[in-house]
Amino acid sequence: PSLETAEEESYYALKGAEVDPFNESPWRYLIGILMEQWRWAHGSDDEGMERRKELVRRCIGKIREMKLSLEERQKQKQQLQQQGQHLSLEEEEEVEVPMGVCMSLQSALVDLLVLFVEENDSLNEAVMLVGELMEEDYVRRKYWRKRQREISALVVG
């Protein structure tokens, strides 16, 4: 699809992920869109390449924001639970969020940071995120350990 269509579709995928960041489907859809644009970026003129790279950067930034927002809501919920406060229905809906690492969000962020790497900072962030996933995702712990080794090998000394 065109860059304009990819922008619309990535916005759509991110909106779906905001509704339920624990649902893997919008994340995989977003990664597919961005991978296709990244491939196109390397075959286009300088302006087209830069616009496609900027789309990827914006999406990564939005995912980082979503991660921080989710973590903040989880902290709020935990504090309220520790205080033993009774919440109104409205307050409960505001902090209604599963606890723990959002594996779908974090996995997608790792994939994007590694696929579209432009600097070591991205790889270092990916290594840190994979470390968190290794602790939380018992079923895929060996997979995350392997990913961590692969990503660490990409970091330029």
GROMACS .gro file of N, CA and C in nm:
model
  471
    1PRO      N    1   0.082  -0.120   0.000
    1PRO     CA    2   0.000   0.000   0.000
    1PRO      C    3   0.086   0.126   0.000
    2SER      N    4   0.023   0.235  -0.033
    2SER     CA    5   0.093   0.363  -0.035
    2SER      C    6   0.129   0.404   0.107
    3LEU      N    7   0.215   0.502   0.117
    3LEU     CA    8   0.254   0.552   0.248
    3LEU      C    9   0.134   0.607   0.323
    4GLU      N   10   0.046   0.676   0.251
    4GLU     CA   11  -0.073   0.733   0.315
    4GLU      C   12  -0.163   0.623   0.370
    5THR      N   13  -0.180   0.518   0.295
    5THR     CA   14  -0.260   0.404   0.341
    5THR      C   15  -0.193   0.338   0.461
    6ALA      N   16  -0.062   0.324   0.455
    6ALA     CA   17   0.011   0.263   0.566
    6ALA      C   18  -0.002   0.347   0.692
    7GLU      N   19   0.000   0.478   0.677
    7GLU     CA   20  -0.018   0.566   0.793
    7GLU      C   21  -0.156   0.545   0.855
    8GLU      N   22  -0.259   0.539   0.770
    8GLU     CA   23  -0.395   0.516   0.820
    8GLU      C   24  -0.407   0.380   0.888
    9GLU      N   25  -0.351   0.278   0.825
    9GLU     CA   26  -0.359   0.143   0.879
    9GLU      C   27  -0.280   0.128   1.009
   10SER      N   28  -0.166   0.193   1.017
   10SER     CA   29  -0.088   0.185   1.141
   10SER      C   30  -0.161   0.259   1.253
   11TYR      N   31  -0.225   0.371   1.221
   11TYR     CA   32  -0.305   0.443   1.319
   11TYR      C   33  -0.420   0.354   1.367
   12TYR      N   34  -0.484   0.285   1.273
   12TYR     CA   35  -0.593   0.193   1.306
   12TYR      C   36  -0.545   0.081   1.397
   13ALA      N   37  -0.430   0.023   1.366
   13ALA     CA   38  -0.375  -0.086   1.448
   13ALA      C   39  -0.341  -0.037   1.588
   14LEU      N   40  -0.283   0.082   1.598
   14LEU     CA   41  -0.249   0.137   1.730
   14LEU      C   42  -0.374   0.167   1.811
   15LYS      N   43  -0.480   0.214   1.746
   15LYS     CA   44  -0.606   0.238   1.817
   15LYS      C   45  -0.662   0.105   1.870
   16GLY      N   46  -0.653   0.001   1.791
   16GLY     CA   47  -0.698  -0.131   1.836
   16GLY      C   48  -0.615  -0.181   1.953
   17ALA      N   49  -0.486  -0.155   1.949
   17ALA     CA   50  -0.398  -0.197   2.057
   17ALA      C   51  -0.425  -0.117   2.185
   18GLU      N   52  -0.465   0.008   2.170
   18GLU     CA   53  -0.499   0.089   2.288
   18GLU      C   54  -0.621   0.033   2.360
   19VAL      N   55  -0.716  -0.018   2.283
   19VAL     CA   56  -0.837  -0.076   2.342
   19VAL      C   57  -0.801  -0.196   2.428
   20ASP      N   58  -0.714  -0.283   2.376
   20ASP     CA   59  -0.671  -0.399   2.452
   20ASP      C   60  -0.525  -0.431   2.417
   21PRO      N   61  -0.432  -0.371   2.492
   21PRO     CA   62  -0.290  -0.394   2.460
   21PRO      C   63  -0.246  -0.538   2.480
   22PHE      N   64  -0.326  -0.619   2.548
   22PHE     CA   65  -0.289  -0.759   2.572
   22PHE      C   66  -0.331  -0.850   2.455
   23ASN      N   67  -0.402  -0.794   2.357
   23ASN     CA   68  -0.443  -0.867   2.238
   23ASN      C   69  -0.330  -0.860   2.136
   24GLU      N   70  -0.281  -0.973   2.094
   24GLU     CA   71  -0.166  -0.977   2.003
   24GLU      C   72  -0.199  -0.935   1.860
   25SER      N   73  -0.324  -0.947   1.819
   25SER     CA   74  -0.360  -0.922   1.678
   25SER      C   75  -0.325  -0.783   1.627
   26PRO      N   76  -0.362  -0.675   1.695
   26PRO     CA   77  -0.326  -0.544   1.639
   26PRO      C   78  -0.175  -0.521   1.632
   27TRP      N   79  -0.103  -0.581   1.724
   27TRP     CA   80   0.043  -0.566   1.722
   27TRP      C   81   0.103  -0.635   1.600
   28ARG      N   82   0.058  -0.758   1.571
   28ARG     CA   83   0.111  -0.830   1.455
   28ARG      C   84   0.073  -0.758   1.326
   29TYR      N   85  -0.048  -0.703   1.321
   29TYR     CA   86  -0.092  -0.628   1.203
   29TYR      C   87  -0.003  -0.505   1.183
   30LEU      N   88   0.024  -0.433   1.291
   30LEU     CA   89   0.110  -0.314   1.285
   30LEU      C   90   0.249  -0.351   1.235
   31ILE      N   91   0.305  -0.457   1.288
   31ILE     CA   92   0.439  -0.498   1.247
   31ILE      C   93   0.441  -0.534   1.099
   32GLY      N   94   0.337  -0.602   1.052
   32GLY     CA   95   0.330  -0.635   0.909
   32GLY      C   96   0.328  -0.510   0.822
   33ILE      N   97   0.248  -0.411   0.860
   33ILE     CA   98   0.241  -0.286   0.785
   33ILE      C   99   0.377  -0.217   0.783
   34LEU      N  100   0.439  -0.208   0.899
   34LEU     CA  101   0.567  -0.136   0.909
   34LEU      C  102   0.680  -0.210   0.840
   35MET      N  103   0.679  -0.342   0.845
   35MET     CA  104   0.782  -0.419   0.774
   35MET      C  105   0.773  -0.394   0.624
   36GLU      N  106   0.651  -0.392   0.573
   36GLU     CA  107   0.633  -0.367   0.431
   36GLU      C  108   0.683  -0.227   0.394
   37GLN      N  109   0.653  -0.128   0.476
   37GLN     CA  110   0.698   0.008   0.448
   37GLN      C  111   0.850   0.019   0.458
   38TRP      N  112   0.908  -0.054   0.550
   38TRP     CA  113   1.054  -0.052   0.565
   38TRP      C  114   1.122  -0.109   0.441
   39ARG      N  115   1.064  -0.217   0.388
   39ARG     CA  116   1.119  -0.274   0.264
   39ARG      C  117   1.108  -0.173   0.150
   40TRP      N  118   0.995  -0.105   0.141
   40TRP     CA  119   0.976  -0.004   0.037
   40TRP      C  120   1.073   0.112   0.057
   41ALA      N  121   1.101   0.146   0.181
   41ALA     CA  122   1.189   0.261   0.209
   41ALA      C  123   1.325   0.241   0.147
   42HIS      N  124   1.372   0.118   0.146
   42HIS     CA  125   1.507   0.094   0.093
   42HIS      C  126   1.509   0.091  -0.059
   43GLY      N  127   1.393   0.097  -0.122
   43GLY     CA  128   1.389   0.100  -0.268
   43GLY      C  129   1.333   0.230  -0.321
   44SER      N  130   1.314   0.328  -0.234
   44SER     CA  131   1.254   0.454  -0.278
   44SER      C  132   1.355   0.567  -0.274
   45ASP      N  133   1.310   0.682  -0.323
   45ASP     CA  134   1.399   0.799  -0.322
   45ASP      C  135   1.421   0.846  -0.178
   46ASP      N  136   1.510   0.941  -0.163
   46ASP     CA  137   1.547   0.988  -0.029
   46ASP      C  138   1.427   1.040   0.050
   47GLU      N  139   1.339   1.117  -0.017
   47GLU     CA  140   1.223   1.172   0.053
   47GLU      C  141   1.128   1.060   0.095
   48GLY      N  142   1.102   0.965   0.006
   48GLY     CA  143   1.014   0.853   0.039
   48GLY      C  144   1.071   0.768   0.151
   49MET      N  145   1.201   0.746   0.149
   49MET     CA  146   1.265   0.667   0.253
   49MET      C  147   1.252   0.738   0.388
   50GLU      N  148   1.279   0.866   0.390
   50GLU     CA  149   1.274   0.940   0.516
   50GLU      C  150   1.132   0.944   0.572
   51ARG      N  151   1.033   0.959   0.486
   51ARG     CA  152   0.893   0.961   0.532
   51ARG      C  153   0.853   0.825   0.590
   52ARG      N  154   0.898   0.717   0.530
   52ARG     CA  155   0.867   0.584   0.580
   52ARG      C  156   0.938   0.557   0.713
   53LYS      N  157   1.063   0.601   0.722
   53LYS     CA  158   1.136   0.585   0.848
   53LYS      C  159   1.067   0.665   0.959
   54GLU      N  160   1.019   0.783   0.925
   54GLU     CA  161   0.951   0.866   1.024
   54GLU      C  162   0.823   0.798   1.073
   55LEU      N  163   0.752   0.731   0.986
   55LEU     CA  164   0.633   0.655   1.026
   55LEU      C  165   0.670   0.550   1.129
   56VAL      N  166   0.777   0.477   1.104
   56VAL     CA  167   0.823   0.374   1.198
   56VAL      C  168   0.861   0.438   1.331
   57ARG      N  169   0.935   0.547   1.326
   57ARG     CA  170   0.976   0.616   1.450
   57ARG      C  171   0.855   0.663   1.531
   58ARG      N  172   0.755   0.719   1.462
   58ARG     CA  173   0.633   0.765   1.532
   58ARG      C  174   0.562   0.648   1.599
   59CYS      N  175   0.553   0.537   1.529
   59CYS     CA  176   0.485   0.419   1.586
   59CYS      C  177   0.561   0.366   1.708
   60ILE      N  178   0.691   0.359   1.699
   60ILE     CA  179   0.771   0.315   1.814
   60ILE      C  180   0.750   0.410   1.931
   61GLY      N  181   0.749   0.539   1.904
   61GLY     CA  182   0.725   0.638   2.009
   61GLY      C  183   0.589   0.620   2.074
   62LYS      N  184   0.488   0.595   1.992
   62LYS     CA  185   0.352   0.575   2.045
   62LYS      C  186   0.346   0.449   2.131
   63ILE      N  187   0.413   0.344   2.090
   63ILE     CA  188   0.414   0.220   2.168
   63ILE      C  189   0.483   0.243   2.302
   64ARG      N  190   0.592   0.317   2.300
   64ARG     CA  191   0.660   0.350   2.426
   64ARG      C  192   0.566   0.426   2.520
   65GLU      N  193   0.491   0.521   2.464
   65GLU     CA  194   0.395   0.597   2.544
   65GLU      C  195   0.287   0.506   2.602
   66MET      N  196   0.239   0.414   2.520
   66MET     CA  197   0.136   0.320   2.566
   66MET      C  198   0.190   0.232   2.678
   67LYS      N  199   0.314   0.189   2.665
   67LYS     CA  200   0.376   0.106   2.768
   67LYS      C  201   0.384   0.182   2.900
   68LEU      N  202   0.430   0.306   2.895
   68LEU     CA  203   0.440   0.387   3.017
   68LEU      C  204   0.302   0.413   3.079
   69SER      N  205   0.204   0.441   2.996
   69SER     CA  206   0.068   0.465   3.045
   69SER      C  207   0.012   0.340   3.113
   70LEU      N  208   0.033   0.227   3.052
   70LEU     CA  209  -0.014   0.100   3.109
   70LEU      C  210   0.054   0.073   3.243
   71GLU      N  211   0.184   0.094   3.249
   71GLU     CA  212   0.257   0.072   3.374
   71GLU      C  213   0.208   0.167   3.484
   72GLU      N  214   0.177   0.291   3.447
   72GLU     CA  215   0.126   0.388   3.544
   72GLU      C  216  -0.010   0.345   3.597
   73ARG      N  217  -0.097   0.297   3.509
   73ARG     CA  218  -0.229   0.248   3.552
   73ARG      C  219  -0.215   0.126   3.643
   74GLN      N  220  -0.118   0.040   3.613
   74GLN     CA  221  -0.095  -0.077   3.697
   74GLN      C  222  -0.046  -0.035   3.836
   75LYS      N  223   0.042   0.065   3.842
   75LYS     CA  224   0.090   0.115   3.971
   75LYS      C  225  -0.026   0.174   4.052
   76GLN      N  226  -0.111   0.251   3.985
   76GLN     CA  227  -0.228   0.310   4.051
   76GLN      C  228  -0.316   0.201   4.111
   77LYS      N  229  -0.342   0.100   4.032
   77LYS     CA  230  -0.427  -0.010   4.077
   77LYS      C  231  -0.364  -0.079   4.199
   78GLN      N  232  -0.236  -0.104   4.190
   78GLN     CA  233  -0.166  -0.171   4.300
   78GLN      C  234  -0.170  -0.087   4.428
   79GLN      N  235  -0.148   0.043   4.416
   79GLN     CA  236  -0.152   0.131   4.532
   79GLN      C  237  -0.291   0.131   4.596
   80LEU      N  238  -0.392   0.138   4.513
   80LEU     CA  239  -0.529   0.139   4.566
   80LEU      C  240  -0.563   0.007   4.634
   81GLN      N  241  -0.515  -0.102   4.577
   81GLN     CA  242  -0.539  -0.233   4.639
   81GLN      C  243  -0.467  -0.244   4.772
   82GLN      N  244  -0.345  -0.193   4.779
   82GLN     CA  245  -0.268  -0.198   4.903
   82GLN      C  246  -0.331  -0.113   5.013
   83GLN      N  247  -0.394  -0.003   4.973
   83GLN     CA  248  -0.459   0.084   5.069
   83GLN      C  249  -0.595   0.030   5.112
   84GLY      N  250  -0.642  -0.071   5.040
   84GLY     CA  251  -0.771  -0.131   5.073
   84GLY      C  252  -0.889  -0.039   5.047
   85GLN      N  253  -0.870   0.055   4.958
   85GLN     CA  254  -0.978   0.149   4.927
   85GLN      C  255  -1.086   0.082   4.845
   86HIS      N  256  -1.208   0.121   4.875
   86HIS     CA  257  -1.321   0.077   4.794
   86HIS      C  258  -1.340   0.180   4.684
   87LEU      N  259  -1.345   0.134   4.564
   87LEU     CA  260  -1.354   0.223   4.449
   87LEU      C  261  -1.496   0.230   4.396
   88SER      N  262  -1.530   0.347   4.345
   88SER     CA  263  -1.657   0.359   4.275
   88SER      C  264  -1.643   0.284   4.144
   89LEU      N  265  -1.753   0.256   4.080
   89LEU     CA  266  -1.751   0.184   3.952
   89LEU      C  267  -1.668   0.261   3.850
   90GLU      N  268  -1.681   0.393   3.849
   90GLU     CA  269  -1.607   0.477   3.755
   90GLU      C  270  -1.457   0.470   3.782
   91GLU      N  271  -1.418   0.476   3.910
   91GLU     CA  272  -1.276   0.468   3.945
   91GLU      C  273  -1.219   0.330   3.912
   92GLU      N  274  -1.298   0.227   3.933
   92GLU     CA  275  -1.253   0.092   3.904
   92GLU      C  276  -1.230   0.072   3.755
   93GLU      N  277  -1.318   0.128   3.672
   93GLU     CA  278  -1.301   0.118   3.527
   93GLU      C  279  -1.174   0.189   3.482
   94GLU      N  280  -1.140   0.300   3.551
   94GLU     CA  281  -1.022   0.377   3.513
   94GLU      C  282  -0.893   0.300   3.537
   95VAL      N  283  -0.889   0.221   3.642
   95VAL     CA  284  -0.766   0.146   3.672
   95VAL      C  285  -0.780  -0.003   3.639
   96GLU      N  286  -0.887  -0.038   3.570
   96GLU     CA  287  -0.907  -0.179   3.532
   96GLU      C  288  -0.803  -0.218   3.429
   97VAL      N  289  -0.707  -0.295   3.474
   97VAL     CA  290  -0.598  -0.337   3.386
   97VAL      C  291  -0.534  -0.460   3.448
   98PRO      N  292  -0.503  -0.561   3.367
   98PRO     CA  293  -0.431  -0.677   3.422
   98PRO      C  294  -0.294  -0.634   3.474
   99MET      N  295  -0.248  -0.703   3.573
   99MET     CA  296  -0.116  -0.673   3.629
   99MET      C  297  -0.009  -0.752   3.554
  100GLY      N  298   0.113  -0.705   3.563
  100GLY     CA  299   0.225  -0.774   3.500
  100GLY      C  300   0.260  -0.717   3.364
  101VAL      N  301   0.364  -0.770   3.307
  101VAL     CA  302   0.413  -0.724   3.177
  101VAL      C  303   0.309  -0.755   3.070
  102CYS      N  304   0.285  -0.657   2.985
  102CYS     CA  305   0.197  -0.679   2.869
  102CYS      C  306   0.284  -0.740   2.759
  103MET      N  307   0.281  -0.872   2.752
  103MET     CA  308   0.372  -0.944   2.664
  103MET      C  309   0.351  -0.910   2.517
  104SER      N  310   0.227  -0.889   2.475
  104SER     CA  311   0.202  -0.857   2.334
  104SER      C  312   0.262  -0.723   2.297
  105LEU      N  313   0.239  -0.622   2.381
  105LEU     CA  314   0.294  -0.489   2.356
  105LEU      C  315   0.447  -0.496   2.356
  106GLN      N  316   0.502  -0.556   2.459
  106GLN     CA  317   0.647  -0.559   2.475
  106GLN      C  318   0.714  -0.640   2.365
  107SER      N  319   0.654  -0.750   2.326
  107SER     CA  320   0.708  -0.832   2.218
  107SER      C  321   0.710  -0.753   2.086
  108ALA      N  322   0.601  -0.681   2.061
  108ALA     CA  323   0.594  -0.600   1.939
  108ALA      C  324   0.700  -0.490   1.941
  109LEU      N  325   0.717  -0.427   2.056
  109LEU     CA  326   0.817  -0.321   2.066
  109LEU      C  327   0.957  -0.377   2.042
  110VAL      N  328   0.986  -0.493   2.098
  110VAL     CA  329   1.117  -0.557   2.075
  110VAL      C  330   1.136  -0.583   1.926
  111ASP      N  331   1.034  -0.641   1.862
  111ASP     CA  332   1.045  -0.670   1.718
  111ASP      C  333   1.076  -0.543   1.639
  112LEU      N  334   1.004  -0.436   1.669
  112LEU     CA  335   1.024  -0.312   1.594
  112LEU      C  336   1.161  -0.251   1.622
  113LEU      N  337   1.203  -0.252   1.746
  113LEU     CA  338   1.334  -0.195   1.779
  113LEU      C  339   1.447  -0.269   1.710
  114VAL      N  340   1.432  -0.400   1.696
  114VAL     CA  341   1.537  -0.481   1.632
  114VAL      C  342   1.529  -0.470   1.480
  115LEU      N  343   1.409  -0.479   1.425
  115LEU     CA  344   1.395  -0.475   1.279
  115LEU      C  345   1.435  -0.341   1.219
  116PHE      N  346   1.404  -0.235   1.290
  116PHE     CA  347   1.425  -0.101   1.234
  116PHE      C  348   1.534  -0.026   1.308
  117VAL      N  349   1.633  -0.101   1.352
  117VAL     CA  350   1.739  -0.044   1.433
  117VAL      C  351   1.817   0.061   1.355
  118GLU      N  352   1.841   0.171   1.420
  118GLU     CA  353   1.925   0.275   1.362
  118GLU      C  354   2.038   0.313   1.457
  119GLU      N  355   2.032   0.260   1.580
  119GLU     CA  356   2.134   0.295   1.678
  119GLU      C  357   2.139   0.188   1.787
  120ASN      N  358   2.250   0.185   1.859
  120ASN     CA  359   2.267   0.088   1.967
  120ASN      C  360   2.166   0.107   2.080
  121ASP      N  361   2.122   0.231   2.102
  121ASP     CA  362   2.024   0.255   2.209
  121ASP      C  363   1.899   0.171   2.189
  122SER      N  364   1.855   0.159   2.065
  122SER     CA  365   1.737   0.077   2.035
  122SER      C  366   1.761  -0.068   2.070
  123LEU      N  367   1.879  -0.117   2.036
  123LEU     CA  368   1.912  -0.256   2.067
  123LEU      C  369   1.925  -0.278   2.216
  124ASN      N  370   1.985  -0.183   2.286
  124ASN     CA  371   1.998  -0.195   2.431
  124ASN      C  372   1.861  -0.196   2.498
  125GLU      N  373   1.771  -0.112   2.449
  125GLU     CA  374   1.634  -0.112   2.501
  125GLU      C  375   1.568  -0.246   2.475
  126ALA      N  376   1.588  -0.301   2.356
  126ALA     CA  377   1.529  -0.431   2.322
  126ALA      C  378   1.583  -0.540   2.414
  127VAL      N  379   1.713  -0.538   2.444
  127VAL     CA  380   1.772  -0.638   2.534
  127VAL      C  381   1.707  -0.629   2.672
  128MET      N  382   1.686  -0.506   2.721
  128MET     CA  383   1.624  -0.487   2.851
  128MET      C  384   1.480  -0.540   2.852
  129LEU      N  385   1.406  -0.509   2.746
  129LEU     CA  386   1.267  -0.555   2.737
  129LEU      C  387   1.259  -0.707   2.731
  130VAL      N  388   1.350  -0.768   2.657
  130VAL     CA  389   1.352  -0.914   2.648
  130VAL      C  390   1.384  -0.975   2.784
  131GLY      N  391   1.470  -0.909   2.860
  131GLY     CA  392   1.499  -0.956   2.996
  131GLY      C  393   1.374  -0.961   3.082
  132GLU      N  394   1.291  -0.858   3.071
  132GLU     CA  395   1.163  -0.855   3.144
  132GLU      C  396   1.071  -0.967   3.095
  133LEU      N  397   1.070  -0.988   2.964
  133LEU     CA  398   0.985  -1.094   2.909
  133LEU      C  399   1.032  -1.232   2.956
  134MET      N  400   1.162  -1.251   2.968
  134MET     CA  401   1.214  -1.380   3.017
  134MET      C  402   1.162  -1.408   3.158
  135GLU      N  403   1.154  -1.305   3.240
  135GLU     CA  404   1.106  -1.323   3.377
  135GLU      C  405   0.957  -1.353   3.384
  136GLU      N  406   0.880  -1.291   3.295
  136GLU     CA  407   0.734  -1.299   3.302
  136GLU      C  408   0.673  -1.412   3.219
  137ASP      N  409   0.734  -1.442   3.106
  137ASP     CA  410   0.676  -1.537   3.011
  137ASP      C  411   0.747  -1.672   3.026
  138TYR      N  412   0.699  -1.750   3.123
  138TYR     CA  413   0.763  -1.877   3.155
  138TYR      C  414   0.760  -1.975   3.038
  139VAL      N  415   0.650  -1.974   2.967
  139VAL     CA  416   0.632  -2.070   2.858
  139VAL      C  417   0.736  -2.047   2.748
  140ARG      N  418   0.767  -1.921   2.721
  140ARG     CA  419   0.858  -1.889   2.611
  140ARG      C  420   0.996  -1.842   2.661
  141ARG      N  421   1.030  -1.878   2.782
  141ARG     CA  422   1.156  -1.831   2.842
  141ARG      C  423   1.278  -1.867   2.756
  142LYS      N  424   1.284  -1.989   2.703
  142LYS     CA  425   1.399  -2.028   2.620
  142LYS      C  426   1.404  -1.944   2.492
  143TYR      N  427   1.287  -1.918   2.435
  143TYR     CA  428   1.280  -1.833   2.316
  143TYR      C  429   1.335  -1.694   2.347
  144TRP      N  430   1.291  -1.636   2.460
  144TRP     CA  431   1.336  -1.501   2.495
  144TRP      C  432   1.486  -1.500   2.526
  145ARG      N  433   1.538  -1.604   2.586
  145ARG     CA  434   1.682  -1.613   2.613
  145ARG      C  435   1.759  -1.613   2.480
  146LYS      N  436   1.709  -1.690   2.385
  146LYS     CA  437   1.773  -1.695   2.252
  146LYS      C  438   1.767  -1.557   2.185
  147ARG      N  439   1.650  -1.492   2.193
  147ARG     CA  440   1.637  -1.358   2.134
  147ARG      C  441   1.734  -1.260   2.199
  148GLN      N  442   1.749  -1.270   2.329
  148GLN     CA  443   1.838  -1.180   2.402
  148GLN      C  444   1.983  -1.198   2.353
  149ARG      N  445   2.025  -1.322   2.334
  149ARG     CA  446   2.160  -1.347   2.283
  149ARG      C  447   2.176  -1.292   2.142
  150GLU      N  448   2.076  -1.313   2.057
  150GLU     CA  449   2.082  -1.264   1.919
  150GLU      C  450   2.089  -1.110   1.915
  151ILE      N  451   2.007  -1.047   1.994
  151ILE     CA  452   2.005  -0.899   1.995
  151ILE      C  453   2.135  -0.845   2.053
  152SER      N  454   2.181  -0.907   2.160
  152SER     CA  455   2.307  -0.862   2.222
  152SER      C  456   2.423  -0.871   2.124
  153ALA      N  457   2.421  -0.972   2.037
  153ALA     CA  458   2.527  -0.987   1.938
  153ALA      C  459   2.525  -0.874   1.834
  154LEU      N  460   2.410  -0.809   1.817
  154LEU     CA  461   2.400  -0.699   1.720
  154LEU      C  462   2.453  -0.567   1.774
  155VAL      N  463   2.461  -0.556   1.906
  155VAL     CA  464   2.506  -0.431   1.967
  155VAL      C  465   2.654  -0.409   1.934
  156VAL      N  466   2.681  -0.293   1.878
  156VAL     CA  467   2.818  -0.258   1.840
  156VAL      C  468   2.887  -0.198   1.961
  157GLY      N  469   3.000  -0.258   1.996
  157GLY     CA  470   3.075  -0.231   2.113
  157GLY      C  471   3.118  -0.100   2.151
   0.00000   0.00000   0.00000
